[in-house]
mmCIF file of C-alpha atoms in Angstrom:
data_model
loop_
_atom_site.group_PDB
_atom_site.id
_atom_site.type_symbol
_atom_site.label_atom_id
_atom_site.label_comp_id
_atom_site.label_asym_id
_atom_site.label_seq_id
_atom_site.Cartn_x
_atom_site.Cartn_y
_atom_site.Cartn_z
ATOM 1 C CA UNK A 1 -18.874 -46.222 -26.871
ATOM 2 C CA UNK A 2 -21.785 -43.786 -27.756
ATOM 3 C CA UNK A 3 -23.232 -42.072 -24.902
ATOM 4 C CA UNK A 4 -26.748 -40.560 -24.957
ATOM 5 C CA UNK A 5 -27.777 -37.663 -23.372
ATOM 6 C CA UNK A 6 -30.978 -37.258 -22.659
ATOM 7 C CA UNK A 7 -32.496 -33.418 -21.929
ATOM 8 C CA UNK A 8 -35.663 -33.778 -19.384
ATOM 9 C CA UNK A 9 -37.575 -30.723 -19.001
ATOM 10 C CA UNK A 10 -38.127 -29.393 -16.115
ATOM 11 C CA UNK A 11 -41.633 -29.904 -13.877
ATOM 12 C CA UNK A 12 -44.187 -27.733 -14.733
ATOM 13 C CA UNK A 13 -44.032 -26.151 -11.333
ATOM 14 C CA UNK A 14 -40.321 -24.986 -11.416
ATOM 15 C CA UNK A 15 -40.990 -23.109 -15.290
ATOM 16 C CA UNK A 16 -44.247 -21.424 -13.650
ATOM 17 C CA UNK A 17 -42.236 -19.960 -10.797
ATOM 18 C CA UNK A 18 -39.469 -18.712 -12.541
ATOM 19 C CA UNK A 19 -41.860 -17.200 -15.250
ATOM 20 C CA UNK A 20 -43.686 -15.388 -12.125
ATOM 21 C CA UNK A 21 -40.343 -14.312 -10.593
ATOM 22 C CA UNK A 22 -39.403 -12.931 -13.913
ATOM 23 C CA UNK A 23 -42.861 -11.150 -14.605
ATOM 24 C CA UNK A 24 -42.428 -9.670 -10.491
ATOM 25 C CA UNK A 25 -39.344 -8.472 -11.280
ATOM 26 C CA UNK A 26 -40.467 -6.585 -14.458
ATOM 27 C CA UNK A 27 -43.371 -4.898 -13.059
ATOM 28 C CA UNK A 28 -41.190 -4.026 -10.078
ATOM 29 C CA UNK A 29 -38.697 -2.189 -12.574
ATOM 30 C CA UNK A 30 -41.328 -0.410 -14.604
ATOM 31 C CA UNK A 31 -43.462 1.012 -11.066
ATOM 32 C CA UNK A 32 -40.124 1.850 -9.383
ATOM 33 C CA UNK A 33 -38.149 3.771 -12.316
ATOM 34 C CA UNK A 34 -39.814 7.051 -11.845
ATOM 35 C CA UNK A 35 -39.093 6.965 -8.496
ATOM 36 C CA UNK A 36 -35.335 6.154 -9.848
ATOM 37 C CA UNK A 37 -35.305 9.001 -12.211
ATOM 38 C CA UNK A 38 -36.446 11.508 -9.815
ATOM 39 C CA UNK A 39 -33.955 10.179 -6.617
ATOM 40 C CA UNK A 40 -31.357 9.333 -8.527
ATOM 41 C CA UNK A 41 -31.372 11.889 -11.279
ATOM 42 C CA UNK A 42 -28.936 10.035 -13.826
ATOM 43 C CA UNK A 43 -28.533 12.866 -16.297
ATOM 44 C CA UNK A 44 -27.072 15.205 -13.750
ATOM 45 C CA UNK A 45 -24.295 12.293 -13.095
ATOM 46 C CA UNK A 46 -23.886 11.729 -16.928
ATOM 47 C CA UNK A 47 -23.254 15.350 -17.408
ATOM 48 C CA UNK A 48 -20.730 15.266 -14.289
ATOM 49 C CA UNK A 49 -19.095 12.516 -16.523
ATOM 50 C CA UNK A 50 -18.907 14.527 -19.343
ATOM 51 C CA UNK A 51 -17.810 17.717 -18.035
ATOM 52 C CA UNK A 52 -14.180 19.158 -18.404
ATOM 53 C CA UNK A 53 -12.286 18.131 -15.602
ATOM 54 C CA UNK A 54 -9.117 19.810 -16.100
ATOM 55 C CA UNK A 55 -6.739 21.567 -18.514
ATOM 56 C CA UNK A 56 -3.358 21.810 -19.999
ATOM 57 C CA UNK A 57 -1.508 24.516 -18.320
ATOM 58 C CA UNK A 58 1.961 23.757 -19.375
ATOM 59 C CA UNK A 59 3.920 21.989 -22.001
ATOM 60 C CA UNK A 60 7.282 21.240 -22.108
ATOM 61 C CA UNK A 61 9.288 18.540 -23.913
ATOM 62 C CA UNK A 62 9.844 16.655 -21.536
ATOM 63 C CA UNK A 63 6.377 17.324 -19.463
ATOM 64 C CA UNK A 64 3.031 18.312 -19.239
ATOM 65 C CA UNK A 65 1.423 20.208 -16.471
ATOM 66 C CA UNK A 66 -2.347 19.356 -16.164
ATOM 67 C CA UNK A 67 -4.491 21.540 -13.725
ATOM 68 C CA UNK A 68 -8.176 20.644 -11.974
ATOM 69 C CA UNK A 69 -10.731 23.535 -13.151
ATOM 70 C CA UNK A 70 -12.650 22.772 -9.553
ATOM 71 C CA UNK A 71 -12.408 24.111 -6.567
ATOM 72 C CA UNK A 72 -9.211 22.288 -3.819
ATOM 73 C CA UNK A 73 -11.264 20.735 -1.414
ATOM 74 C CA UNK A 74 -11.005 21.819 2.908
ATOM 75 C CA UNK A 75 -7.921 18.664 2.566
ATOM 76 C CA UNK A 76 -5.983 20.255 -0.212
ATOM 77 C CA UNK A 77 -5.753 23.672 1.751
ATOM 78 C CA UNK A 78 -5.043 22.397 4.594
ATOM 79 C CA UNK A 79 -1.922 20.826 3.383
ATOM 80 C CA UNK A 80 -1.230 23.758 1.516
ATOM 81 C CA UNK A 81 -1.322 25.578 4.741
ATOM 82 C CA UNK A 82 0.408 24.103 6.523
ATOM 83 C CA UNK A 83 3.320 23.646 3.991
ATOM 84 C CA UNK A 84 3.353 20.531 3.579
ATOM 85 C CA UNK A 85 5.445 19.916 0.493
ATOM 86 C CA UNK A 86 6.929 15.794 1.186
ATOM 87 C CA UNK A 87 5.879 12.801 2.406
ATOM 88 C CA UNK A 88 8.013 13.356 5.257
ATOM 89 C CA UNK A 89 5.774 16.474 6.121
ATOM 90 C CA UNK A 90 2.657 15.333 5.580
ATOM 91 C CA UNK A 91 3.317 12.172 8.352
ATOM 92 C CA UNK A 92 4.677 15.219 11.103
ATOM 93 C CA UNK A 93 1.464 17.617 10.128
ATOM 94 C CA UNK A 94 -0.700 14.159 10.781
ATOM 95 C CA UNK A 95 0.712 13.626 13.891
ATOM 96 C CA UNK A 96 0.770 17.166 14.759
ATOM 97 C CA UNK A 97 -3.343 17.412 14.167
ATOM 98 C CA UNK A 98 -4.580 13.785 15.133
ATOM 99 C CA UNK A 99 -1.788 13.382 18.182
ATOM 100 C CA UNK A 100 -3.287 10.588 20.068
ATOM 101 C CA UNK A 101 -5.860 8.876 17.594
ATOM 102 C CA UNK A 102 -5.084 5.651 16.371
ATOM 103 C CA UNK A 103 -3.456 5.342 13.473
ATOM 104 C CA UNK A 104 -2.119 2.032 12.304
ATOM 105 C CA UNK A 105 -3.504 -1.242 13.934
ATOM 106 C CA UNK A 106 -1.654 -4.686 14.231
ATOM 107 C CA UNK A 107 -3.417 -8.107 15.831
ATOM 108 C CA UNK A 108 -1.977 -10.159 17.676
ATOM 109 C CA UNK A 109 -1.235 -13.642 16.661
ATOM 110 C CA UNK A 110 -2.368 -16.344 19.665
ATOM 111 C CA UNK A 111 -1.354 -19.536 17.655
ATOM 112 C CA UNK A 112 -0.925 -21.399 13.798
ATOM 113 C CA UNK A 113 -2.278 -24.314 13.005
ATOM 114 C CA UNK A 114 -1.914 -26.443 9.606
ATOM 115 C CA UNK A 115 -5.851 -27.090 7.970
ATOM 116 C CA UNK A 116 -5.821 -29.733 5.723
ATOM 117 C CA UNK A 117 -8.373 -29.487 2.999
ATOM 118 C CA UNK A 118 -9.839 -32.040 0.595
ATOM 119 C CA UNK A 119 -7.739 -31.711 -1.964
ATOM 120 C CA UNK A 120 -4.609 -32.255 -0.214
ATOM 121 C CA UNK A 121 -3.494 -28.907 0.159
ATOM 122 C CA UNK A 122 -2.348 -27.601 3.457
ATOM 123 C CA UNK A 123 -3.816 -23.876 4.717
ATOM 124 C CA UNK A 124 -2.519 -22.015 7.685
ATOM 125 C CA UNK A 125 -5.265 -21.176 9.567
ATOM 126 C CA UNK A 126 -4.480 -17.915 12.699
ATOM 127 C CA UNK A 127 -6.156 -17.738 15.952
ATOM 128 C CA UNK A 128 -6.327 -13.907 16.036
ATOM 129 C CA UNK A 129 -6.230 -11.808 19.487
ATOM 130 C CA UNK A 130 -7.205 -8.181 19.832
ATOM 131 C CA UNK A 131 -5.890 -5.331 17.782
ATOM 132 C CA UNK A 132 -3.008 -3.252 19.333
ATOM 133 C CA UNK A 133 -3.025 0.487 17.892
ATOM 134 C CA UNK A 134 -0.294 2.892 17.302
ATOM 135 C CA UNK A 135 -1.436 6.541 17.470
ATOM 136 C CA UNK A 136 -0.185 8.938 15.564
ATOM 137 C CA UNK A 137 2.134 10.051 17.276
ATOM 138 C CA UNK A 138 3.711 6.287 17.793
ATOM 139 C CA UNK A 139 3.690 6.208 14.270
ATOM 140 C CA UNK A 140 5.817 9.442 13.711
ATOM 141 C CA UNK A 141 8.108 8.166 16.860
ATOM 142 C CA UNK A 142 8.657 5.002 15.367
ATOM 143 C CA UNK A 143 8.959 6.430 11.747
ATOM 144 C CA UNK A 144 11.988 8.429 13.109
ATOM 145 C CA UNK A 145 13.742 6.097 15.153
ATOM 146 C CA UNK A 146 13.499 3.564 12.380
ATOM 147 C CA UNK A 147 15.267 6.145 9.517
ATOM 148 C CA UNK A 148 17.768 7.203 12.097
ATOM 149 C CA UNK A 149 18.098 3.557 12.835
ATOM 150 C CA UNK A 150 18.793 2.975 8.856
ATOM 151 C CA UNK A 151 21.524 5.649 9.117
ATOM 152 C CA UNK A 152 23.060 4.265 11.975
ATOM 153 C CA UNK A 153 23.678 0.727 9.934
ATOM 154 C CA UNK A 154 25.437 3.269 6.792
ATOM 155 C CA UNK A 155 22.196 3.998 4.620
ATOM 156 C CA UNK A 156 22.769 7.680 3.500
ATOM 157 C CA UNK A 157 20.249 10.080 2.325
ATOM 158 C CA UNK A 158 19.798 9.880 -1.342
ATOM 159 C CA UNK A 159 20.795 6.152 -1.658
ATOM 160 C CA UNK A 160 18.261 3.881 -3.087
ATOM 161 C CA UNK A 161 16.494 1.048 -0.163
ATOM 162 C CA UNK A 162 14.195 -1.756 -1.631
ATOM 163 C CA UNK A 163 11.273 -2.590 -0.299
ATOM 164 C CA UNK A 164 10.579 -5.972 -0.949
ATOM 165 C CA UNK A 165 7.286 -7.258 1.678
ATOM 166 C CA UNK A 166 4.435 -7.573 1.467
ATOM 167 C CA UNK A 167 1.498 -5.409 3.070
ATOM 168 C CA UNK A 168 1.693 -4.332 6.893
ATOM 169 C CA UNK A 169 1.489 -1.643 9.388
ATOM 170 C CA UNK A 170 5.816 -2.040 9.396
ATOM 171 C CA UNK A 171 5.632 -1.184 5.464
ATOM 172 C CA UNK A 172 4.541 1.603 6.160
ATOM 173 C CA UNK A 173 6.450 2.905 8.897
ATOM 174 C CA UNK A 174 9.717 1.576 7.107
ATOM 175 C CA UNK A 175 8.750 3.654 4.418
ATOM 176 C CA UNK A 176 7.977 6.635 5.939
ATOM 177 C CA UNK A 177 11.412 6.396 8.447
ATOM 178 C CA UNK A 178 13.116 6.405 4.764
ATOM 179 C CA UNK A 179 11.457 9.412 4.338
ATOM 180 C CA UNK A 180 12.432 11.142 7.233
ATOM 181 C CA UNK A 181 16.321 10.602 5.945
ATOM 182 C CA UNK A 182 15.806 11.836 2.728
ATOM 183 C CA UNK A 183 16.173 7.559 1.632
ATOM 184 C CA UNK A 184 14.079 6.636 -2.000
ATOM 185 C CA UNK A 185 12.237 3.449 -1.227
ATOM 186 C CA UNK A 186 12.454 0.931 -4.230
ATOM 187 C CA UNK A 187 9.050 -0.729 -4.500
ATOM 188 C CA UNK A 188 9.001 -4.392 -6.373
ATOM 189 C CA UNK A 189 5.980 -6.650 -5.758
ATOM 190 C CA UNK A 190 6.561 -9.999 -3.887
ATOM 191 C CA UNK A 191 4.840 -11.721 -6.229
ATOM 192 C CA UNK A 192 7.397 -10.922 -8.952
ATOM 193 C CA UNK A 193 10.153 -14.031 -10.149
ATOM 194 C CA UNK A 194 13.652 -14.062 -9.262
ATOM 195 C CA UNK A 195 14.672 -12.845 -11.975
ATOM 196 C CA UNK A 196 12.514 -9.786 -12.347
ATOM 197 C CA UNK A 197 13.376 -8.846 -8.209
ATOM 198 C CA UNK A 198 16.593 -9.427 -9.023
ATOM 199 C CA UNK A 199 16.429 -6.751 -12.093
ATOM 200 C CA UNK A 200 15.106 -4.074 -9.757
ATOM 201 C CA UNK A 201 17.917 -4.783 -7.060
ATOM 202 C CA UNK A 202 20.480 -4.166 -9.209
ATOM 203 C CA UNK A 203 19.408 -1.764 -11.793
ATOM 204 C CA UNK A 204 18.901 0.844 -9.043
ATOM 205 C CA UNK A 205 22.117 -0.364 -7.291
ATOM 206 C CA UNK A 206 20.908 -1.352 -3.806
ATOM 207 C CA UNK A 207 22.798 -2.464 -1.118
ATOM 208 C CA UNK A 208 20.122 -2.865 1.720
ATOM 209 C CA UNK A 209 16.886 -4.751 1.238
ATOM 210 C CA UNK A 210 13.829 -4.509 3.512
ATOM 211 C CA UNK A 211 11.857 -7.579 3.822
ATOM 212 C CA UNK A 212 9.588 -10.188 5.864
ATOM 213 C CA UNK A 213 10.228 -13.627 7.734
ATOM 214 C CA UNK A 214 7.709 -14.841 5.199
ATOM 215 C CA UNK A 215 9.939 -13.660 2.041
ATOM 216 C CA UNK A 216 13.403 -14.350 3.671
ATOM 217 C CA UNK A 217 13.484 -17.926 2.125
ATOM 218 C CA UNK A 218 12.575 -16.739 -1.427
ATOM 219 C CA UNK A 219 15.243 -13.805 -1.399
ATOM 220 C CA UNK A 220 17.959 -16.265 0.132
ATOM 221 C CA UNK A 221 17.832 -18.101 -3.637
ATOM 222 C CA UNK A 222 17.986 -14.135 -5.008
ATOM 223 C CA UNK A 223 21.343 -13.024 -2.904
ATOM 224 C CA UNK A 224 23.791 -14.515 -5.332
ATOM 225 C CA UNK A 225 22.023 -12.521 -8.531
ATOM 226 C CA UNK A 226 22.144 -9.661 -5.933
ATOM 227 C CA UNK A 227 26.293 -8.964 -5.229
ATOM 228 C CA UNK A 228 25.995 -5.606 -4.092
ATOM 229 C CA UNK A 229 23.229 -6.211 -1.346
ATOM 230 C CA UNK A 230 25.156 -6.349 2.332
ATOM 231 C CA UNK A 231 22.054 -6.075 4.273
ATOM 232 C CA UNK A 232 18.452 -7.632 5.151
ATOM 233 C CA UNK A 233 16.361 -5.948 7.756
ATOM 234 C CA UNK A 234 13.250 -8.536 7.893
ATOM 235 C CA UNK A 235 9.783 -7.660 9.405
ATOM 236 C CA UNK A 236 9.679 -9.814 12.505
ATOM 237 C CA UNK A 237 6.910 -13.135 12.875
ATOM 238 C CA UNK A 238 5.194 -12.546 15.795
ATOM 239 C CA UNK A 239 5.576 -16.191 16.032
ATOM 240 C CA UNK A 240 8.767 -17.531 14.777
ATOM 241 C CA UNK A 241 12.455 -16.914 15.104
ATOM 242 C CA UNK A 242 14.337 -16.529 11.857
ATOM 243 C CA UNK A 243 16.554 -19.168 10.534
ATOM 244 C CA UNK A 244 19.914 -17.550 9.850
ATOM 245 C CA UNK A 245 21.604 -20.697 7.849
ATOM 246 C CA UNK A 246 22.568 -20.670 4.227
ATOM 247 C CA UNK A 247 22.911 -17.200 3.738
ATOM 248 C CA UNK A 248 25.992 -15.981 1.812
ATOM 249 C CA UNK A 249 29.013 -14.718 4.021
ATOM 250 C CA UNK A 250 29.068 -11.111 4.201
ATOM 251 C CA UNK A 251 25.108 -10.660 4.603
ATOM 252 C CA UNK A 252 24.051 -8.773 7.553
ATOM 253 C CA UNK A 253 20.404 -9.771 8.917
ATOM 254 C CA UNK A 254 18.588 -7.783 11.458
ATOM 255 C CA UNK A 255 15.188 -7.075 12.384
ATOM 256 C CA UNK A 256 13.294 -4.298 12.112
ATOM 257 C CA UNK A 257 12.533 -4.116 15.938
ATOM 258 C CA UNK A 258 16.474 -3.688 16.164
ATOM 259 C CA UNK A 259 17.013 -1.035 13.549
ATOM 260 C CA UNK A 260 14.019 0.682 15.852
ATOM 261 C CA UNK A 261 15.846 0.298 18.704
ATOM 262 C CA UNK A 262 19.146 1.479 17.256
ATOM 263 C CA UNK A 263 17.300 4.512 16.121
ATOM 264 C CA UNK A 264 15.894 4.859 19.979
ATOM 265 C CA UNK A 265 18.998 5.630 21.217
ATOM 266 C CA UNK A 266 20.989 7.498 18.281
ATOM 267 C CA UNK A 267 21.631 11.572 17.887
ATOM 268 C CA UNK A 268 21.424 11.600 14.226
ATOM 269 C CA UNK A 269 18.300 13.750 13.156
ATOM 270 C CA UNK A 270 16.338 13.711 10.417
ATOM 271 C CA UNK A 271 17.179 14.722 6.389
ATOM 272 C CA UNK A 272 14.078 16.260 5.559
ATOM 273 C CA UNK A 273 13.475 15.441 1.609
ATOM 274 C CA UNK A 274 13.017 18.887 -0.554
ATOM 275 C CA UNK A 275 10.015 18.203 -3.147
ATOM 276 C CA UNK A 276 12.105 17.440 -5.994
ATOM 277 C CA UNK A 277 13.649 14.642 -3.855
ATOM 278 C CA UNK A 278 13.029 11.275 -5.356
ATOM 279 C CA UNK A 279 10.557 9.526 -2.930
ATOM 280 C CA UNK A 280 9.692 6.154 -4.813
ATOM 281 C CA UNK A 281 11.076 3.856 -7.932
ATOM 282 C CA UNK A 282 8.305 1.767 -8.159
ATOM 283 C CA UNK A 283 8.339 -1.070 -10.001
ATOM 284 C CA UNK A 284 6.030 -2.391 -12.487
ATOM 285 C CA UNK A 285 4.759 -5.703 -12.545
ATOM 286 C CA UNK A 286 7.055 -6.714 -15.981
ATOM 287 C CA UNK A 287 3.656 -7.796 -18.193
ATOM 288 C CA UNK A 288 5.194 -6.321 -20.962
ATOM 289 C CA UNK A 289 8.881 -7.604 -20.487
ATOM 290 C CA UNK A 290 11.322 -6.532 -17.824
ATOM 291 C CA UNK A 291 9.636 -4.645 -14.638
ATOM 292 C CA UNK A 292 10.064 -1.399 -15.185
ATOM 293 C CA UNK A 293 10.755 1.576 -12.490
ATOM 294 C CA UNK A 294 9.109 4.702 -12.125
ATOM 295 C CA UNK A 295 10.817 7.493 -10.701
ATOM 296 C CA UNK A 296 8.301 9.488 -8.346
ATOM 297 C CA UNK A 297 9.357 12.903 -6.628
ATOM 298 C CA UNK A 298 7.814 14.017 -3.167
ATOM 299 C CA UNK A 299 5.683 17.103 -5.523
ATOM 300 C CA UNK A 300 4.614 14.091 -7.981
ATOM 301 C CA UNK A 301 3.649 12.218 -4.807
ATOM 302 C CA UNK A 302 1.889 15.232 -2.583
ATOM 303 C CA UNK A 303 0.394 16.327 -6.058
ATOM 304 C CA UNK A 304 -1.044 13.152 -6.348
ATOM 305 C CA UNK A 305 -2.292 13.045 -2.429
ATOM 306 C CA UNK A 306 -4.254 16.302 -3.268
ATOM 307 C CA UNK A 307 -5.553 15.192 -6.148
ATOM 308 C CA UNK A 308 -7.026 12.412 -4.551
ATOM 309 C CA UNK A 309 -8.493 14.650 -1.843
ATOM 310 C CA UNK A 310 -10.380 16.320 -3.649
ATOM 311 C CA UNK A 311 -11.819 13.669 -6.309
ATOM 312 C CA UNK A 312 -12.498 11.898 -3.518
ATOM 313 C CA UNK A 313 -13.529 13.486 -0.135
ATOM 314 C CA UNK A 314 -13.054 11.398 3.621
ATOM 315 C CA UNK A 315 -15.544 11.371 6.035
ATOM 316 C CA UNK A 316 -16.221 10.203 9.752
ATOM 317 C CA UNK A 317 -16.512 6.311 9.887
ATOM 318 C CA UNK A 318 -15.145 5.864 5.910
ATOM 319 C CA UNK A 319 -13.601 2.461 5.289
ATOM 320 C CA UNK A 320 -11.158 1.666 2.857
ATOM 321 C CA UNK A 321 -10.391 -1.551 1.712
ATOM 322 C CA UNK A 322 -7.106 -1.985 0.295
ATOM 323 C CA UNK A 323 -6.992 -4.968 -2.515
ATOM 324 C CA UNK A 324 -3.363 -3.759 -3.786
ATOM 325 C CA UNK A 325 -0.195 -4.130 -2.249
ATOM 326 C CA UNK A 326 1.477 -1.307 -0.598
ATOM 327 C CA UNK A 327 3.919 -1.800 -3.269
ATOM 328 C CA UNK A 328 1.513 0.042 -5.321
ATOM 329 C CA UNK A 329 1.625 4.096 -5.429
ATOM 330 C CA UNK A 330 -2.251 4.256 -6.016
ATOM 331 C CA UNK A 331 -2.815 1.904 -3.040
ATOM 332 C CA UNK A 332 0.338 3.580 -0.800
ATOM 333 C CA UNK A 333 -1.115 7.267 -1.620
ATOM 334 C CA UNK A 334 -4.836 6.262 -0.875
ATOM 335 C CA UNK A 335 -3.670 4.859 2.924
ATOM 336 C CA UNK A 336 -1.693 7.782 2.987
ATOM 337 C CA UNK A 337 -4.649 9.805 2.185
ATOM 338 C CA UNK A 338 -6.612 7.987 5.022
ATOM 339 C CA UNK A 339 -3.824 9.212 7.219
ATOM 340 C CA UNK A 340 -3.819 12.723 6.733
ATOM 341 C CA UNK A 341 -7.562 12.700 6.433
ATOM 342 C CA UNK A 342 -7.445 11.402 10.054
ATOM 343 C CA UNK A 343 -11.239 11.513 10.650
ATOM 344 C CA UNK A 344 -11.565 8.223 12.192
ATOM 345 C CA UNK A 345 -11.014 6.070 8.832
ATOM 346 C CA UNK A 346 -10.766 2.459 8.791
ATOM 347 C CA UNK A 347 -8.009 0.907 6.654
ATOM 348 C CA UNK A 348 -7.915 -2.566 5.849
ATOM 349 C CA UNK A 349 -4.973 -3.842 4.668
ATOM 350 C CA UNK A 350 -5.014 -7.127 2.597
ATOM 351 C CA UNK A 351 -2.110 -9.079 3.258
ATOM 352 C CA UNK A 352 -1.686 -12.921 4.800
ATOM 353 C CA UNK A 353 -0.090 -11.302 7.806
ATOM 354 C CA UNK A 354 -3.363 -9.529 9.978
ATOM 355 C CA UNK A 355 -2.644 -6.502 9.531
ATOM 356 C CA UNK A 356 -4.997 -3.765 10.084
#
C-alpha cells in the first residue's frame, strides 16, 4: 500500500503573523540591548568567570589542599567562631542561635486515594493538611534522643549505619542523631538494584539499616544477600501500620518513633565526632560498574559547608529547592547550609512522602 502525503501550506494569515511576531521580536532585541549592556554589564560577569578562584596550597601524595583567594564570607566566620569543627557541632551552634525558629516542616497526611489514569496506570493521589514545624531546638532534641536511642539498641560509635530512604525531615534527623554518637551514616540511593544495595551493605559491614514503610518491601527481597544485618528501624507512614510477615528470623524491626522514645528516657550522652571522624560513605550511583563509596570526614564535610557559604551567600526569604536525594552530599550539605544559615530559608524537599 503506498500512502501519499500531501504538505498544505499554511493560510496566508498564519505566515504573516508569525513573520510580524518574528520582526517584533527583533526590533525589540536590537532597542533593548543597550539597555542590557549597561544593566547587566556582561563583561564584568565574564571576567568574574575567568578570574582565579583559588590555589594550590599543599601537595601531598596522597592529597591536595586547594585554598579560596577571596575573602570567608560573615557564615564562614561565624562557624569558625564558634568552633564549630563537625556536623554534630554545627546542628548544636544552629540550635543555639535560631532556638525557637522553625526548622524542619512535615504535613500531615488527611487521606490516600488510588487515581486511575488513561493509560491504565494507577497514581496515589494525598489529601494534604497543614504543615507541623519542628524548631530548632526540636530538631537538636530529637537528633539526640534518636542517637542515644541507636546506642541503646547496640550501635557503637564508629560502626558503620546505612541509610537507605528516601528524602524526609526523619533523614535528616536520623542522620544527624548518628552524628551526635560519633555513628558514619552509609548513604546508597533507593533507586539503586538489589544487587548494587546489597554491595554497599556488606562491603562496609553493616548490621543496622535505616529505612521507610515505603522501602521495607524492596529490602525484605535484599535481607538474605544481607547476613550480617540484625536490624531495621523504618520511618513510620503516617497512614499505615507495617506488615511484619516474611521477614527472616533473627531481624529486629522498629520504628523510628521508638528508637526516639528509647532515646527519651536513656542516660547515655552523646560521642561527639573529632573532625577526622568519618561522617559519610556515600555511595555512588554504580554508572560505571559497582556503586562505589566515598569516605567523607566531618573537616571534608564542614570544609565543604564553608565553601558553599561563601560561593553562595543566604538571605531572608531564600528558597531552595532540592531535586537530589538526601542521599546526595551536595544536596545533604546545601540543606545543611540552609540550616545553619537560619535566616528564614525555605527548603523544599522532593520526595513522594510531603515533606517540607
Amino acid at each position: 500500500m503506498i500512502v501519499s502525503l500531501v504538505h498544505r501550506p499554511e493560510s496566508w494569515w498564519v505566515s504573516a503573523v508569525l513573520k510580524t511576531i518574528r520582526a517584533v521580536a527583533l526590533v525589540f532585541d536590537i532597542l533593548t540591548f543597550p539597555v542590557h549592556l549597561i544593566v547587566q554589564r556582561p563583561w564584568r560577569k565574564r571576567a568574574l568567570s575567568r578570574r582565579i578562584k583559588a590555589r594550590i596550597i599543599q601537595t601531598t601524595p596522597n592529597s591536595i589542599t586547594v585554598r579560596s583567594v577571596s575573602s570567608p564570607c560573615d557564615l564562614h566566620l561565624r562557624l569558625v567562631r564558634d568552633g564549630v569543627t563537625s556536623m554534630e557541632s554545627m546542628l548544636r551552634a544552629a540550635a543555639a542561635r535560631w532556638a525557637d525558629r522553625p526548622c524542619l516542616g512535615t504535613r500531615t497526611v488527611l487521606s490516600e486515594e488510588d487515581e486511575p489514569q488513561p493509560n491504565g496506570r494507577v497514581f496515589k493521589k494525598f489529601n494534604m493538611g497543614e504543615y507541623v514545624w519542628r524548631t530548632y531546638v526540636d530538631v537538636e532534641k530529637e537528633a539526640r534522643h534518636f542517637g542515644a536511642g541507636l546506642r541503646e539498641l547496640g550501635c557503637q560509635p564508629r560502626q558503620n549505619i546505612v541509610m537507605f530512604a528516601e528524602t524526609r525531615a526523619e533523614w535528616m534527623l536520623a542522620a544527624h542523631g548518628c552524628f551526635k554518637q560519633s555513628i558514619p551514616v552509609v548513604t546508597i540511593y533507593a533507586t539503586l538494584g538489589d544487587d548494587a544495595i546489597a554491595h554497599g551493605i556488606n562491603e562496609t559491614d553493616v548490621s543496622t539499616v535505616i529505612t521507610t514503610y515505603d522501602l521495607l518491601p524492596k529490602f525484605k527481597k535484599i535481607l538474605a544477600k544481607t547476613p550480617k544485618v540484625d536490624t531495621i528501624i523504618y520511618m513510620e507512614d503516617q497512614l499505615k501500620n507495617i506488615d511484619r510477615d516474611g521477614y527472616k528470623p533473627g531481624i529486629k524491626i522498629i520504628g523510628y518513633k521508638d528508637v526516639v522514645a528509647k532515646g527519651v528516657s536513656s542516660k547515655i550522652e552523646p560521642v561527639p565526632p573529632s573532625p577526622s571522624d568519618t561522617a559519610i560513605i556515600m555511595y555512588t550511583s554504580g554508572s560505571t560498574g559497582v556503586p562505589k563509596g566515598v569516605i567523607l570526614s566531618h573537616r571534608n564535610m564542614l570544609a565543604t559547608l564553608k565553601a558553599f557559604a561563601d560561593a553562595m551567600p543566604i538571605y531572608d526569604g531564600d528558597i531552595l529547592m532540592g531535586f537530589l536525594p538526601l542521599a546526595h552530599v551536595f544536596e545533604l550539605l546545601a540543606e545543611n547550609l540552609c540550616m545553619i544559615g537560619g535566616e528564614d530559608t525555605t527548603v523544599l524537599l522532593t520526595s513522594v512522602s510531603p515533606e517540607y
